[in-house]
Short mmCIF file of C-alpha atoms in Angstrom, two decimals:
data_model
loop_
_atom_site.label_atom_id
_atom_site.label_comp_id
_atom_site.label_asym_id
_atom_site.label_seq_id
_atom_site.Cartn_x
_atom_site.Cartn_y
_atom_site.Cartn_z
CA MET A 20 104.93 99.76 88.56
CA ALA A 21 102.44 97.11 87.47
CA TRP A 22 104.77 94.38 88.74
CA ILE A 23 105.10 96.09 92.15
CA VAL A 24 101.31 96.36 92.50
CA ASP A 25 100.90 92.75 91.40
CA VAL A 26 103.27 91.62 94.18
CA MET A 27 101.79 93.89 96.87
CA TYR A 28 98.15 93.23 95.92
CA PRO A 29 98.05 89.73 94.44
CA GLY A 30 94.84 88.23 93.13
CA ASP A 31 93.42 91.54 91.92
CA PRO A 32 92.48 91.24 88.23
CA ALA A 33 89.97 94.07 88.52
CA LEU A 34 92.68 96.66 89.04
CA GLY A 35 92.99 96.68 85.28
CA PHE A 36 96.64 97.62 85.37
CA GLY A 37 97.87 94.54 83.60
CA THR A 38 99.66 91.98 85.74
CA THR A 39 102.96 90.24 85.21
CA THR A 40 104.55 87.03 86.38
CA GLY A 41 108.06 86.57 87.66
CA ALA A 42 110.48 89.20 88.91
CA ARG A 43 111.68 92.03 86.75
CA PRO A 44 115.29 91.38 85.73
CA SER A 45 116.32 94.86 86.93
CA PHE A 46 114.91 94.34 90.45
CA ALA A 47 116.44 91.98 92.98
CA ASP A 48 113.25 91.97 95.05
CA LEU A 49 110.23 94.04 96.05
CA ASP A 50 112.28 96.33 98.30
CA ALA A 51 114.60 97.18 95.41
CA ALA A 52 111.63 97.83 93.10
CA ILE A 53 110.00 100.17 95.63
CA ALA A 54 113.29 102.01 96.15
CA TRP A 55 113.50 102.53 92.39
CA GLY A 56 109.93 103.80 92.32
CA GLN A 57 110.49 106.23 95.18
CA ALA A 58 113.51 107.68 93.38
CA GLU A 59 111.41 108.14 90.22
CA GLU A 60 108.21 109.35 91.94
CA GLU A 61 108.57 113.05 91.16
CA GLY A 62 109.60 112.29 87.59
CA MET A 63 106.52 110.13 87.09
CA LEU A 64 104.27 112.88 88.44
CA GLY A 65 105.92 115.29 85.99
CA CYS A 66 105.24 112.91 83.10
CA LEU A 67 101.60 112.62 84.11
CA ARG A 68 101.24 116.41 84.10
CA GLN A 69 102.60 116.47 80.56
CA ILE A 70 100.30 113.66 79.44
CA ALA A 71 97.27 115.50 80.82
CA GLY A 72 98.13 118.48 78.63
CA THR A 73 98.95 116.51 75.47
CA PRO A 74 96.13 115.98 72.96
CA GLY A 75 95.69 112.35 72.01
CA ALA A 76 97.73 111.03 74.95
CA ALA A 77 96.73 107.76 76.63
CA LEU A 78 94.71 109.19 79.51
CA ARG A 79 93.44 105.86 80.80
CA ASP A 80 96.97 104.55 81.15
CA ALA A 81 97.99 107.80 82.84
CA VAL A 82 95.20 107.54 85.43
CA SER A 83 96.11 103.90 86.03
CA LEU A 84 99.73 104.91 86.68
CA LEU A 85 98.61 107.57 89.18
CA ASP A 86 96.42 104.96 90.87
CA MET A 87 99.31 102.49 91.10
CA MET A 88 101.62 105.16 92.51
CA SER A 89 99.11 106.00 95.24
CA LEU A 90 98.88 102.32 96.17
CA VAL A 91 102.65 101.88 96.46
CA PHE A 92 103.98 105.21 97.71
CA ASP A 93 103.26 107.21 100.86
CA PHE A 94 101.29 109.78 98.88
CA GLU A 95 99.56 111.05 102.05
CA SER A 96 102.88 112.72 102.92
CA SER A 97 102.68 114.94 99.83
CA PRO A 98 99.04 114.97 98.67
CA THR A 99 99.31 118.33 96.89
CA GLY A 100 101.38 116.97 93.99
CA TYR A 101 99.04 114.02 93.54
CA GLU A 102 95.95 116.20 93.81
CA GLN A 103 97.22 118.56 91.12
CA VAL A 104 97.88 115.67 88.74
CA ALA A 105 94.48 114.12 89.45
CA GLU A 106 92.79 117.47 88.80
CA ARG A 107 94.53 117.82 85.44
CA LEU A 108 93.62 114.28 84.43
CA VAL A 109 89.96 114.82 85.40
CA THR A 110 89.84 118.00 83.32
CA ALA A 111 91.56 116.39 80.32
CA ALA A 112 89.27 113.35 80.39
CA ALA A 113 86.15 115.53 80.64
CA GLU A 114 87.29 117.72 77.74
CA ARG A 115 87.86 114.66 75.55
CA GLY A 116 84.59 113.01 76.55
CA ASP A 117 86.30 109.92 78.00
CA ARG A 118 83.85 109.05 80.75
CA ILE A 119 85.74 105.93 81.85
CA ALA A 120 88.99 107.83 82.38
CA GLU A 121 87.13 110.71 83.99
CA ALA A 122 85.40 108.43 86.52
CA HIS A 123 88.68 106.72 87.35
CA ALA A 124 90.45 110.07 87.81
CA ARG A 125 87.60 111.51 89.88
CA ARG A 126 87.63 108.47 92.14
CA LYS A 127 91.36 108.89 92.66
CA ARG A 128 90.94 112.61 93.28
CA GLY A 129 88.28 111.81 95.88
CA GLU A 130 90.67 109.49 97.72
CA ILE A 131 93.41 112.15 97.66
CA LEU A 132 90.98 114.77 98.99
CA TYR A 133 90.02 112.35 101.73
CA ALA A 134 93.68 111.98 102.70
CA ARG A 135 93.82 115.68 103.55
CA ARG A 136 90.38 115.58 105.15
CA ALA A 137 88.46 117.62 102.59
CA ALA A 138 85.44 115.49 103.42
CA GLY A 139 82.78 117.39 101.50
CA ALA A 140 84.76 117.48 98.25
CA ALA A 141 85.77 113.83 98.64
CA ALA A 142 82.13 112.80 99.11
CA GLU A 143 81.10 114.77 96.04
CA GLU A 144 83.63 112.91 93.89
CA ALA A 145 82.66 109.52 95.34
CA ARG A 146 78.95 110.09 94.70
CA ALA A 147 79.64 111.22 91.13
CA VAL A 148 81.59 108.05 90.39
CA ARG A 149 79.00 105.84 92.06
CA GLU A 150 76.31 107.37 89.85
CA CYS A 151 78.35 107.24 86.62
CA ALA A 152 77.02 104.42 84.43
CA GLU A 153 80.23 104.31 82.38
CA ALA A 154 82.56 103.93 85.38
CA ARG A 155 84.47 100.68 85.73
CA PRO A 156 83.08 98.30 88.39
CA ALA A 157 86.35 98.67 90.31
CA ASP A 158 85.81 102.42 90.46
CA HIS A 159 82.22 101.90 91.63
CA ALA A 160 83.48 99.68 94.45
CA SER A 161 86.23 102.12 95.42
CA ALA A 162 83.75 105.00 95.46
CA VAL A 163 81.40 103.07 97.75
CA ASN A 164 84.34 102.21 100.00
CA LEU A 165 85.24 105.91 100.17
CA LEU A 166 81.67 106.82 101.12
CA ALA A 167 81.87 104.15 103.83
CA MET A 168 85.07 105.66 105.21
CA LEU A 169 83.44 109.08 105.29
CA ALA A 170 80.44 107.67 107.15
CA HIS A 171 82.83 105.90 109.53
CA ASP A 172 84.57 109.20 110.27
CA ARG A 173 81.19 110.76 111.12
CA ARG A 174 80.58 107.80 113.47
CA ALA A 175 77.56 106.84 111.39
CA HIS A 176 78.35 103.20 112.06
CA ASP A 177 75.24 101.58 110.59
CA GLU A 178 75.62 103.53 107.34
CA ALA A 179 79.32 102.68 107.13
CA ILE A 180 78.68 98.97 107.72
CA ALA A 181 76.04 98.85 104.97
CA LEU A 182 78.34 100.63 102.50
CA TYR A 183 81.32 98.41 103.29
CA ILE A 184 79.17 95.33 102.74
CA GLU A 185 78.05 96.76 99.38
CA ALA A 186 81.67 97.35 98.34
CA ILE A 187 82.74 93.88 99.53
CA GLU A 188 80.07 92.28 97.38
CA ILE A 189 81.31 94.15 94.29
CA TRP A 190 84.94 93.18 94.94
CA ARG A 191 83.94 89.55 95.47
CA ALA A 192 82.00 89.49 92.20
CA LEU A 193 85.05 90.92 90.42
CA GLY A 194 87.40 88.35 91.94
CA HIS A 195 89.41 91.22 93.44
CA ARG A 196 90.52 89.36 96.58
CA SER A 197 93.12 91.74 98.04
CA GLU A 198 90.79 94.74 97.85
CA GLU A 199 87.91 92.66 99.23
CA ALA A 200 90.14 91.73 102.17
CA ILE A 201 91.14 95.35 102.84
CA CYS A 202 87.49 96.37 102.71
CA ARG A 203 86.69 93.62 105.21
CA GLY A 204 89.40 95.05 107.44
CA ASN A 205 87.70 98.46 107.23
CA LEU A 206 84.43 96.77 108.17
CA ALA A 207 86.16 95.16 111.16
CA MET A 208 87.25 98.57 112.44
CA VAL A 209 83.71 99.97 112.26
CA LEU A 210 82.34 96.92 114.07
CA ALA A 211 84.99 97.40 116.76
CA GLU A 212 84.13 101.07 117.22
CA ALA A 213 80.42 100.21 117.31
CA GLY A 214 81.02 98.01 120.36
CA ARG A 215 81.12 94.72 118.41
CA GLY A 216 84.80 94.01 119.04
CA GLU A 217 84.81 90.22 118.86
CA GLU A 218 82.78 90.30 115.64
CA GLY A 219 85.32 92.75 114.28
CA VAL A 220 88.18 90.41 115.24
CA GLU A 221 86.49 87.54 113.41
CA VAL A 222 86.03 89.60 110.23
CA ALA A 223 89.62 90.91 110.35
CA GLU A 224 91.11 87.46 110.95
CA LEU A 225 89.39 86.19 107.81
CA ALA A 226 90.86 89.11 105.87
CA VAL A 227 94.36 88.43 107.25
CA GLY A 228 94.02 84.80 106.20
CA VAL A 229 93.15 85.79 102.63
CA THR A 230 96.14 88.10 102.30
CA ARG A 231 98.50 85.49 103.80
CA GLU A 232 97.26 83.02 101.21
CA LEU A 233 97.68 85.49 98.37
CA GLY A 234 101.01 86.82 99.59
CA GLY A 235 102.75 83.51 100.14
CA GLY A 236 102.47 83.78 103.91
CA ARG A 237 103.05 87.54 104.15
CA PRO A 238 99.92 89.44 105.25
CA ASN A 239 99.00 92.93 104.14
CA PRO A 240 100.22 95.33 106.88
CA GLN A 241 97.11 97.47 106.59
CA ILE A 242 94.95 94.48 107.50
CA LEU A 243 97.27 93.55 110.37
CA TYR A 244 96.71 97.08 111.63
CA GLN A 245 92.94 96.72 111.27
CA LEU A 246 92.99 93.40 113.15
CA ALA A 247 95.01 95.00 115.93
CA VAL A 248 92.42 97.80 116.27
CA ALA A 249 89.67 95.18 116.58
CA LEU A 250 91.69 93.19 119.13
CA GLY A 251 92.11 96.30 121.25
CA ALA A 252 88.37 97.01 121.12
CA ALA A 253 87.70 93.40 122.13
CA GLY A 254 89.73 93.84 125.30
CA ARG A 255 92.79 91.95 124.06
CA PRO A 256 95.50 94.65 124.34
CA GLU A 257 98.58 92.42 124.42
CA GLU A 258 97.53 90.78 121.15
CA ALA A 259 96.73 94.22 119.74
CA LEU A 260 100.23 95.49 120.55
CA ALA A 261 101.78 92.45 118.87
CA GLY A 262 99.69 93.11 115.76
CA PHE A 263 100.59 96.79 115.71
CA GLY A 264 104.26 95.88 116.07
CA GLY A 265 104.12 93.60 113.04
CA SER A 266 102.27 96.12 110.88
CA ARG A 267 104.60 98.94 111.93
CA ALA A 268 107.68 96.99 110.88
CA GLU A 269 106.18 96.29 107.46
CA PHE A 270 105.03 99.88 106.94
CA ARG A 271 108.55 101.04 107.69
CA ARG A 272 110.03 98.53 105.25
CA LEU A 273 107.69 99.76 102.53
CA GLY A 274 108.41 103.43 103.28
CA GLN A 275 104.77 104.09 104.24
CA TYR A 276 105.60 106.48 107.06
CA THR A 277 102.13 107.98 107.44
CA TRP A 278 100.78 104.51 108.17
CA GLU A 279 103.66 103.93 110.61
CA GLY A 280 102.73 107.15 112.41
CA LEU A 281 99.09 106.05 112.62
CA THR A 282 100.20 102.73 114.06
CA LEU A 283 102.31 104.43 116.72
CA ARG A 284 99.31 106.53 117.73
CA ARG A 285 97.16 103.41 118.06
CA MET A 286 99.88 101.80 120.17
CA ALA A 287 99.84 104.85 122.43
CA GLU A 288 96.06 104.50 122.84
CA THR A 289 96.48 100.82 123.68
CA TYR A 290 99.13 101.49 126.32
CA LEU A 291 96.93 104.18 127.84
CA ALA A 292 94.00 101.75 128.03
CA MET A 293 96.33 99.28 129.78
CA GLY A 294 97.12 101.87 132.46
CA ARG A 295 100.63 102.57 131.19
CA PRO A 296 100.60 106.31 130.44
CA ASP A 297 104.40 106.53 130.44
CA ARG A 298 104.61 104.15 127.45
CA ALA A 299 101.65 105.95 125.89
CA VAL A 300 103.55 109.27 126.06
CA ASP A 301 106.61 107.73 124.37
CA HIS A 302 104.60 106.31 121.48
CA ALA A 303 102.37 109.38 121.08
CA GLU A 304 105.39 111.68 120.89
CA GLU A 305 107.01 109.44 118.29
CA ALA A 306 103.77 109.34 116.31
CA LEU A 307 103.44 113.12 116.52
CA ALA A 308 106.96 113.68 115.24
CA MET A 309 106.46 111.28 112.34
CA LEU A 310 103.07 112.68 111.34
CA ARG A 311 104.34 116.25 111.54
CA GLU A 312 107.18 115.31 109.21
CA ALA A 313 104.60 113.82 106.86
CA ASP A 314 102.55 117.05 107.15
CA GLN A 315 99.47 115.20 108.37
CA GLY A 316 97.77 117.83 110.51
CA TRP A 317 94.54 115.98 111.28
CA MET A 318 96.37 112.75 112.10
CA GLY A 319 98.79 114.72 114.24
CA ALA A 320 95.80 116.18 116.08
CA LYS A 321 94.73 112.69 117.13
CA ALA A 322 98.27 111.98 118.32
CA LEU A 323 98.18 115.24 120.30
CA ALA A 324 94.89 114.17 121.88
CA VAL A 325 96.21 110.83 123.13
CA LEU A 326 99.41 112.55 124.28
CA GLY A 327 97.29 115.02 126.26
CA ARG A 328 95.30 112.21 127.85
CA ALA A 329 98.47 110.32 128.81
CA LEU A 330 100.08 113.45 130.27
CA THR A 331 96.92 114.07 132.28
CA ALA A 332 97.18 110.57 133.72
CA LEU A 333 100.78 111.33 134.72
CA GLY A 334 99.70 114.56 136.44
CA ARG A 335 101.47 116.80 133.90
CA ARG A 336 98.42 118.97 133.41
CA GLY A 337 100.11 122.06 132.02
CA ARG A 338 101.50 120.36 128.96
CA ALA A 339 98.40 118.18 128.72
CA ARG A 340 96.22 121.26 128.40
CA ALA A 341 98.51 122.72 125.73
CA CYS A 342 98.38 119.48 123.71
CA LEU A 343 94.62 119.15 124.00
CA THR A 344 94.04 122.82 123.13
CA ARG A 345 96.10 122.48 119.96
CA ALA A 346 94.40 119.18 119.07
CA LEU A 347 90.97 120.78 119.53
CA ALA A 348 91.83 123.70 117.24
CA ILE A 349 92.89 121.35 114.42
CA MET A 350 89.91 119.03 114.90
CA GLU A 351 87.45 121.92 114.83
CA GLU A 352 89.08 123.27 111.68
CA LYS A 353 88.81 119.84 110.00
CA GLY A 354 85.31 119.14 111.33
CA LEU A 355 86.33 115.94 113.13
CA PRO A 356 83.79 114.47 115.58
CA ASP A 357 86.70 113.74 117.94
CA ALA A 358 86.60 117.44 118.82
CA ASP A 359 83.69 116.79 121.19
CA ASP A 360 85.75 114.27 123.16
CA VAL A 361 88.74 116.61 123.41
CA ARG A 362 86.54 119.52 124.45
CA ALA A 363 85.12 117.38 127.27
CA LEU A 364 88.62 116.43 128.40
CA LEU A 365 89.67 120.07 128.51
CA SER A 366 86.62 121.02 130.56
CA ARG A 367 87.69 118.55 133.26
CA LEU A 368 91.25 119.88 133.55
CA ASP A 369 92.33 122.46 136.10
CA PRO A 370 92.63 126.10 134.94
CA PRO A 371 95.64 126.75 132.69
CA VAL A 372 99.05 126.79 134.35
CA TYR A 373 102.44 127.80 133.00
CA CYS A 374 104.76 125.02 131.93
CA SER A 375 108.36 124.90 133.13
CA ALA A 376 111.13 125.78 130.74
CA SER A 377 112.21 122.13 130.66
CA GLU A 378 108.74 120.94 129.58
CA PRO A 379 107.72 122.28 126.14
CA GLN A 380 104.05 123.06 125.80
CA VAL A 381 103.43 120.77 122.83
#
């Protein structure tokens, strides 16, 4: 696993996982290594559960393995298994008085909680790690980044920008270039959503350049995605679609299907902004199917919302209302600020109408 992380996130000594050079003899390439890891994922989670319950076991190594697995695999598709392991490792570390392992495990648990939109619990874990004097600097930086993402979700843009800058400075001091670049990509997205699209593009392009340099010409797909979001906000939709296309292909290659679903939803939003609701419907429906398969309710709600908007533009108001109503219910349950936008859209639609048998409601 350490070799896979080293290849996917080069130039990151602060990960603390122990890096290697050269390919593993048993793996022909990165794709083969990831395929091996995916086949062994459940077995590795089982081993971590056993380690958490074994006195004297190497907890720090166990937490590092969980962290590596979450970086490589599409853990958002099955967060429950990861959350249970993280919980056990937090408890074991606390019982043994290992504050370093506990902070690392709590940081990872916070990120897993964030993936299923348990915002309050995720924030509690992030603040605890940020305030823990014994926590590794990398865990401090990750905790600050998590707090920034939570602020971003609340649309507290100024707070998110300040926190991302704080995290970037820590990563830079650690020489952790891949994570610094990803954090810069996060910053670019906030700038874009705050109406500073061109500034966001500039920040994201710098991050893409860093990952191309580190990856031998291959950029990190997450940062390509972030650049595409900024390009769309800057009024450059054709470039945004090209960027989304590149990131989607790489997410699919890596088996990161939740990220692929997110990318499809962003493509749907871009097509809708370009006045092409028919293409937006196609991409939103594909995103919805993929995110449902990954059991990502809150992400699926955003896909439902863009699908509802596109259907409205096509005059298919019956199904649009059904999509928006379902999206609103999920967003209200998860406490997403997007609920206000969806509620406003629903208020502007005609009264409910029955859908034809050939047009499913959602």
